Coordinates of C-alpha atoms in Angstrom, one line a residue:
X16 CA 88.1 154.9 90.0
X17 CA 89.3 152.9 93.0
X18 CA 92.7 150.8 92.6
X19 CA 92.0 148.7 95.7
X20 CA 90.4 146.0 95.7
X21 CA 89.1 144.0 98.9
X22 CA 91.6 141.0 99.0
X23 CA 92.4 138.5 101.9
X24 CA 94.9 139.8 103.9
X25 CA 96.6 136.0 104.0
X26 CA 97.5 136.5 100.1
X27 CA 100.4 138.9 101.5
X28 CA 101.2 135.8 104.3
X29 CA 102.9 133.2 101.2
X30 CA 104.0 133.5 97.6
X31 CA 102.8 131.7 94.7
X32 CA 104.0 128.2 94.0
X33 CA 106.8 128.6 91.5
X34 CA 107.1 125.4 89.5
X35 CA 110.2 124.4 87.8
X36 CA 112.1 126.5 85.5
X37 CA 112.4 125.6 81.7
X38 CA 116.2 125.0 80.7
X39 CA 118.1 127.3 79.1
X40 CA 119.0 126.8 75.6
X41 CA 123.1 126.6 75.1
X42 CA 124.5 126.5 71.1
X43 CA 124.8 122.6 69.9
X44 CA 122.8 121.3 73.2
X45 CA 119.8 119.6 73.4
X46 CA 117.9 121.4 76.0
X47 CA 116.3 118.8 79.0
X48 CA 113.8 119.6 81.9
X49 CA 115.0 118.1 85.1
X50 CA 113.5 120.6 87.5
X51 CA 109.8 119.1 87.5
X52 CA 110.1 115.7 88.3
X53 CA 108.3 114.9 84.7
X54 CA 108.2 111.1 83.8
X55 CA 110.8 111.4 80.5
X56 CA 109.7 107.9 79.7
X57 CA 106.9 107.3 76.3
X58 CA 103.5 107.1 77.2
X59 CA 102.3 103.7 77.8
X60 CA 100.7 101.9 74.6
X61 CA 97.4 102.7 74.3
X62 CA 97.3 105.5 76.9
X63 CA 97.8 108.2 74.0
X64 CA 94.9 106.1 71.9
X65 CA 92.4 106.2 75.1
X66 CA 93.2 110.3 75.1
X67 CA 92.6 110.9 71.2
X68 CA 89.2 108.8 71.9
X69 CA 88.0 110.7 74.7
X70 CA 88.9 114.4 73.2
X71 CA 86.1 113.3 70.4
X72 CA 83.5 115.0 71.8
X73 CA 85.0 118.0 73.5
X74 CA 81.5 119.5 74.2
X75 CA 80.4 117.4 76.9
X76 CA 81.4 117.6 80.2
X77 CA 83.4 114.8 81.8
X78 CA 82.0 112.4 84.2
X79 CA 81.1 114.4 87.7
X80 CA 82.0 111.2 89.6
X81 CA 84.4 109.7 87.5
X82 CA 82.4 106.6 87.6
X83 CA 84.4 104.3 85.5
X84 CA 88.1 105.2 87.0
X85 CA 87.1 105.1 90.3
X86 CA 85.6 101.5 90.4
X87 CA 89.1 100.8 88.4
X88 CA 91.1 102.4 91.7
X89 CA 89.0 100.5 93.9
X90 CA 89.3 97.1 92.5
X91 CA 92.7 97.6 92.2
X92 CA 93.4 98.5 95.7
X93 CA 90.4 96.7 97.1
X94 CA 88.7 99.4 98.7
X95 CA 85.0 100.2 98.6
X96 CA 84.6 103.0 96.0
X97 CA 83.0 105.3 98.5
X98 CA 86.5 105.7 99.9
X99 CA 88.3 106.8 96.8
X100 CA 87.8 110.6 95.8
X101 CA 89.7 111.4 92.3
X102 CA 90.8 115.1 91.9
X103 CA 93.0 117.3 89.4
X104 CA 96.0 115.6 90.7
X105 CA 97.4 115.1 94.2
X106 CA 97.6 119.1 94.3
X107 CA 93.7 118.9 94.6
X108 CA 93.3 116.1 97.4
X109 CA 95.7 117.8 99.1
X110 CA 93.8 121.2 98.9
X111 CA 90.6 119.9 99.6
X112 CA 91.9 117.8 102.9
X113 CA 93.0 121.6 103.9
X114 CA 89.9 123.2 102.8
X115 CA 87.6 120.4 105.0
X116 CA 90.1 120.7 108.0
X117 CA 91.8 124.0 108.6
X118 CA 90.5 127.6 109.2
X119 CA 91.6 130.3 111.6
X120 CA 92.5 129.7 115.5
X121 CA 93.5 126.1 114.1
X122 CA 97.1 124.7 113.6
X123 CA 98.7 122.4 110.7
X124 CA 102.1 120.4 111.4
X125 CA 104.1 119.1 108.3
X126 CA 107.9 118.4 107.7
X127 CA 110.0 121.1 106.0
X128 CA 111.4 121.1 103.2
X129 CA 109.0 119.3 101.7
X130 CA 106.0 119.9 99.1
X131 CA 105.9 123.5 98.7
X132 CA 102.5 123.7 98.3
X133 CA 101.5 123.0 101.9
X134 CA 102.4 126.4 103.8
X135 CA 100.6 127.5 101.0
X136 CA 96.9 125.8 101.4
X137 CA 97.6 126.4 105.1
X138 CA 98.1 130.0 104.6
X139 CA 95.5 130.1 102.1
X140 CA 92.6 128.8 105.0
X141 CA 94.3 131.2 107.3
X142 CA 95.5 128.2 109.5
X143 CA 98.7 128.6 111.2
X144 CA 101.8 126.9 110.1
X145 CA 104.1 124.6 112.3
X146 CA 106.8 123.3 109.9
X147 CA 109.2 121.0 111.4
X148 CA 112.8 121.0 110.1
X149 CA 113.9 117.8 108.6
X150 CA 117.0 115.6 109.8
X151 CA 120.3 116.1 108.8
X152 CA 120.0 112.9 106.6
X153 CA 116.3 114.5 105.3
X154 CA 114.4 112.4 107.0
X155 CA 110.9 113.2 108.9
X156 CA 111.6 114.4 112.5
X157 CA 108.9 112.5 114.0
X158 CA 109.6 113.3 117.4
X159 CA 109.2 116.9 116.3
X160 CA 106.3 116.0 114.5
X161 CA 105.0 114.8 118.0
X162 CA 105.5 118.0 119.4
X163 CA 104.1 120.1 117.3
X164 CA 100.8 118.9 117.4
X165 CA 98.7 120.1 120.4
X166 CA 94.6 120.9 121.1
X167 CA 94.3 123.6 117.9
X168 CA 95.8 121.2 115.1
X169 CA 93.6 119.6 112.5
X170 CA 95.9 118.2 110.0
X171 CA 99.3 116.6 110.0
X172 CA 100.7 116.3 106.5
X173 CA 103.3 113.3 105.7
X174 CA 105.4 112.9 102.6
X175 CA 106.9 109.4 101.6
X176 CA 109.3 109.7 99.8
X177 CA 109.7 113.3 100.8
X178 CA 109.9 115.8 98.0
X179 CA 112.5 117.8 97.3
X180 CA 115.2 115.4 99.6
X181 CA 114.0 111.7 98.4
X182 CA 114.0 109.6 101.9
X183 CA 110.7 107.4 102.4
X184 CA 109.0 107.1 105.9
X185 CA 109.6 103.6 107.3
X186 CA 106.6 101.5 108.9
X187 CA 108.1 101.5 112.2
X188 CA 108.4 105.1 111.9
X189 CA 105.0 106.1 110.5
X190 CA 103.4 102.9 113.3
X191 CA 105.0 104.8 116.4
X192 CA 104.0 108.2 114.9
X193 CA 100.2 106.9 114.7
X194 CA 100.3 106.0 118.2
X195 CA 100.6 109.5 119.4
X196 CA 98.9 111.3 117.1
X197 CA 94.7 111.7 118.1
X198 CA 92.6 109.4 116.8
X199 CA 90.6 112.4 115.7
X200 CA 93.2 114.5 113.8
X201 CA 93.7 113.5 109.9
X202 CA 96.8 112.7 108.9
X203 CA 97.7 112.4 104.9
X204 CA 100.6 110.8 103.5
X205 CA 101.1 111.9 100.5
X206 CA 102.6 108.8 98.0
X207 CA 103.1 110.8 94.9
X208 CA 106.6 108.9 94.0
X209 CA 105.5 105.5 96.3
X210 CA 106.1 103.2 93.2
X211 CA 109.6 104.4 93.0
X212 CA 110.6 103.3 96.5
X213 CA 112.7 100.5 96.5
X214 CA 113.8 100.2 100.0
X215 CA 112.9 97.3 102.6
X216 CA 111.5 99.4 105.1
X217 CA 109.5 102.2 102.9
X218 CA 105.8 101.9 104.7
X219 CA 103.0 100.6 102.4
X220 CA 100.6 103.2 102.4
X221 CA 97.3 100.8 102.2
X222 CA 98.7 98.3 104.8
X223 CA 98.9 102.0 107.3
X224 CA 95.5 103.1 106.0
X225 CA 94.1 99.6 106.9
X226 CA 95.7 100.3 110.1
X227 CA 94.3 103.6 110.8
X228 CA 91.3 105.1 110.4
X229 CA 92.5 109.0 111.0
X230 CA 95.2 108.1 107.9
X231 CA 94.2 109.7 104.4
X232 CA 96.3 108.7 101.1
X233 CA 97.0 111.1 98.9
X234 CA 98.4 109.5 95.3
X235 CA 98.9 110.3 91.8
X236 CA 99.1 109.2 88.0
X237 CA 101.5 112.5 87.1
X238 CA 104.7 110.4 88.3
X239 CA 105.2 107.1 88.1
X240 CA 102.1 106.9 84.9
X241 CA 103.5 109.9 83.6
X242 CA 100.2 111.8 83.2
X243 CA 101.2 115.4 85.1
X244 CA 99.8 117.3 81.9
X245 CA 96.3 115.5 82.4
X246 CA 95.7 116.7 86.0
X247 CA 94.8 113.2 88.0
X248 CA 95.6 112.1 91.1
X249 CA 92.8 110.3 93.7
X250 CA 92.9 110.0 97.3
X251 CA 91.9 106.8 99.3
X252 CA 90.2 107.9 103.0
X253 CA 87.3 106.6 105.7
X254 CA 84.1 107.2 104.1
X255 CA 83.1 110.4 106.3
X256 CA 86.4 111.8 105.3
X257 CA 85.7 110.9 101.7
X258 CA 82.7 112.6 102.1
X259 CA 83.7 115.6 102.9
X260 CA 86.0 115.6 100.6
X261 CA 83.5 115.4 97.8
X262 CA 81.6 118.6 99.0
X263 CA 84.4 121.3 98.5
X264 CA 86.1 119.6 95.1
X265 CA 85.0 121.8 92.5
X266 CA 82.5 120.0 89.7
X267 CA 83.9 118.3 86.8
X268 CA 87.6 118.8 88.1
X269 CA 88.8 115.5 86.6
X270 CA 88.8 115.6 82.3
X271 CA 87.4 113.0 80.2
X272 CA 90.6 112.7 78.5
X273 CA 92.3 112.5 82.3
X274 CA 89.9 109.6 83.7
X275 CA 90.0 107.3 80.7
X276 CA 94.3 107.5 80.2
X277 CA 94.3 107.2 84.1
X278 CA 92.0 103.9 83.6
X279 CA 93.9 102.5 80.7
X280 CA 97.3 103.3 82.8
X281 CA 95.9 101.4 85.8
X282 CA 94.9 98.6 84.0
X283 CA 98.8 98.4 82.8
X284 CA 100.0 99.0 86.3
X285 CA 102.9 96.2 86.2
X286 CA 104.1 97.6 83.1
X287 CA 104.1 101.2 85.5
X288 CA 106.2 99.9 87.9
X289 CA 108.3 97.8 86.1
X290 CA 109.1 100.9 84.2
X291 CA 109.4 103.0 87.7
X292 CA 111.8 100.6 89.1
X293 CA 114.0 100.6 86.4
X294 CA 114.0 104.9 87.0
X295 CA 114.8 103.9 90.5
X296 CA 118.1 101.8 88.9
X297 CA 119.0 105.4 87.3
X298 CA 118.3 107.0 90.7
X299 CA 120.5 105.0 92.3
X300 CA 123.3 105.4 90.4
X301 CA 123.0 108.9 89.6
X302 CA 123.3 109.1 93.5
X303 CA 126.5 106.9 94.1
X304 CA 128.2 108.9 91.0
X305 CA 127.6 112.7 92.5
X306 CA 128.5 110.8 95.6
X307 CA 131.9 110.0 94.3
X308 CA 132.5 113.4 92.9
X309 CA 132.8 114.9 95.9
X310 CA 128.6 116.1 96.9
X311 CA 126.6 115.4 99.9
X312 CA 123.7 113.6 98.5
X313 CA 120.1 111.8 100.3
X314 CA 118.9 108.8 99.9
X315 CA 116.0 109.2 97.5
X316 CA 113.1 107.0 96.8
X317 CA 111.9 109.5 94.4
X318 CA 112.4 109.8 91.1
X319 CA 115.1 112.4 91.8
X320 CA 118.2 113.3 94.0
X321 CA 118.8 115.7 96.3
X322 CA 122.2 117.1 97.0
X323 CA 123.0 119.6 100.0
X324 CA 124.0 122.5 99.3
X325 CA 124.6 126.1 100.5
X326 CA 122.7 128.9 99.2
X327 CA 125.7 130.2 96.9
X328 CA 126.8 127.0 96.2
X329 CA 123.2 125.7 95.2
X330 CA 123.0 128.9 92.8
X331 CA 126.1 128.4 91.2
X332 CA 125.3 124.5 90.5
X333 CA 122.3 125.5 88.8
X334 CA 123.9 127.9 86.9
X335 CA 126.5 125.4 85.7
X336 CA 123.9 122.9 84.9
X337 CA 121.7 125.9 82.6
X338 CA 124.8 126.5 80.7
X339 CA 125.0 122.6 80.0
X340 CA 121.4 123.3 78.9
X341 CA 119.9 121.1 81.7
X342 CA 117.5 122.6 84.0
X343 CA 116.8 121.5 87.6
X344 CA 115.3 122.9 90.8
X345 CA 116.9 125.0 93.2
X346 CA 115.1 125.0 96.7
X347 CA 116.1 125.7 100.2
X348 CA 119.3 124.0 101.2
X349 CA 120.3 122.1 97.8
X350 CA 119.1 121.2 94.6
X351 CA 116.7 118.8 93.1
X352 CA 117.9 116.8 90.0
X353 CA 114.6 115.2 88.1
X354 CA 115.5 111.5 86.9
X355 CA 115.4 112.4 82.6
X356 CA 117.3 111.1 79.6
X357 CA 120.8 109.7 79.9
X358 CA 122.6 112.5 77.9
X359 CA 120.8 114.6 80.8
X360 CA 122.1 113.4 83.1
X361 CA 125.7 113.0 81.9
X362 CA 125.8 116.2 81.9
X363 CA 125.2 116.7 85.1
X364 CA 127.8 113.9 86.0
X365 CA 130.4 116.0 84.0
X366 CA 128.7 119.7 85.8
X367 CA 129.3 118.2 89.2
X368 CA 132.9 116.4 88.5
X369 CA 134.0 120.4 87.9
X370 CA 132.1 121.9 90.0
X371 CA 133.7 119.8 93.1
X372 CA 137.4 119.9 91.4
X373 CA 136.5 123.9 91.5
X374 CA 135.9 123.8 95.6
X375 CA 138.9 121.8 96.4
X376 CA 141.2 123.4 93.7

């Protein structure tokens, strides 16, 4: 018998998405996830009610078109309802955007570091890749961005705040960036952490979509409505896009259970981001304290930090933190610190207090 099988030769070109490691467990220490960017906040009353009704009748496949949530989205962002698509999460708009837009001989341009899961779709549709390194301060290089793009790119892919560092893209930013970008190439922003932003000059993704037809949001209830484990996002886009869109999403991608908790949470959505701003209080000062223990931290928007780090360095902060029972993520330049419970967190306070003392010593 044969032991080869006739794979895609891209499959060699990118490895699998790794997602955040589980912490460690530690003797007397309450183990905490901050390597996913998981909401650690309760569900929302009722949310958990709306999912025990909907899991009923497990038999029945959910609503194709997710009827009922996507008039909700609409409303709520006053948008025709043939311009919302609802998927699995953002992970599927953004996989279907790459699916409707890429393919060899064509080109996508995104910032780097950011969402690991974009070199993969891109390598996935056998596109090539045109990462642009980030500023020093992890910002979007736009002028980079600019010249990137050229006759064989189809999709430019934006994330505000950026994940893993935490800045937002500002409206003059994105504005000037639209202006030299072809009215015929799709750009995405992806918002996945937009109600976290508190800064003046963070861009409001519908104001920009208003703006511009080529511009496709890509948004999610795993965050800020702390649903990741219910796989729903949506993503807002011109019609034809939207479209198209529809076409290569796979059939019944979106769970009963996911559409109504994702309804219920919308209809609650000033309790959301009352809740996500006071997440972005912890932000903040979780930033100004590794700040004044010695580490080169961004200014996140997120619901996480980002401190700069070398490769040895970022390895050995991790390490500290999974003796301290606290996981987080380690990525390419630094390490990512997920918002989570205040003992958490302390303990990373008290992880990076040694770990500088230990550098200057």
């Amino acid at each position: 018998m044969s032991n080869h099988f006739l794979l895609r030769d891209a499959l060699a070109e990118f490895p699998p998405y790794v997602p955040g490691k589980p912490p460690a467990s530690a003797p007397g220490l309450k183990p905490y996830k901050l390597s996913s960017n998981e909401n650690h906040l309760a569900p929302l009353p009722g949310v958990t009610d709306a999912i025990a009704d909907a899991g009923r009748v497990p038999a029945n496949y959910p609503d194709p078109k997710s009827t009922k949530l996507v008039t909700a989205i609409a409303a709520h962002l006053d948008v025709d309802e043939a311009e919302v698509v609802p998927g699995a999460g953002a992970s599927e708009i953004l996989s279907a955007l790459t699916n409707i837009t890429l393919e060899a001989g064509t080109s996508v341009v995104y910032p780097w570091p950011s969402f690991e899961m974009y070199p993969i779709l891109a390598s996935a549709r056998g596109a090539e890749k045109r990462p642009v390194p980030l500023l020093e301060d992890g910002r979007h290089d736009f002028q980079g961005l600019v010249a990137a793009i050229d006759d064989t790119t189809r999709l430019i892919l934006l994330c505000s705040p950026n994940n893993p560092t935490g800045p937002s893209v500002s409206t003059s930013e994105l504005d000037g960036f639209m202006a030299e970008v072809p009215a015929e190439v799709i750009v995405v922003l992806d918002e996945a952490y937009f109600e976290f932003a508190t800064a003046a000059e963070v861009v409001d993704g519908m104001d920009a979509y208003r703006k511009f037809p080529n511009l496709v949001l890509a948004r999610t209830f795993s965050k800020a409505h702390g649903l990741a484990g219910l796989r729903v996002g949506y993503g807002v886009a011109d019609p034809r896009i939207a479209s198209a869109l529809r076409q290569v999403i796979a059939p019944f991608s979106v769970t009963s259970a996911a559409q109504v908790a994702a309804e219920e949470s919308l209809s609650r959505n000033d309790e959301v981001l009352v809740r996500a701003k006071e997440v972005a209080a912890t932000r903040d000062q979780l930033e100004q304290d590794l700040r004044d223990a010695g580490l080169t931290v961004s200014d996140s928007q997120g619901n996480y930090v980002w401190v700069s780090f070398g490769a040895e360095d970022a390895q050995a902060f991790e390490a500290a933190c999974a003796e301290q029972a606290v996981a987080i993520r380690r990525l390419s330049g630094g390490v990512r610190i997920s918002i989570g419970a205040d003992e958490a967190l302390e303990r990373v306070r008290e992880v990076a207090k040694s770990f500088a003392e230990s550098r200057t010593a």
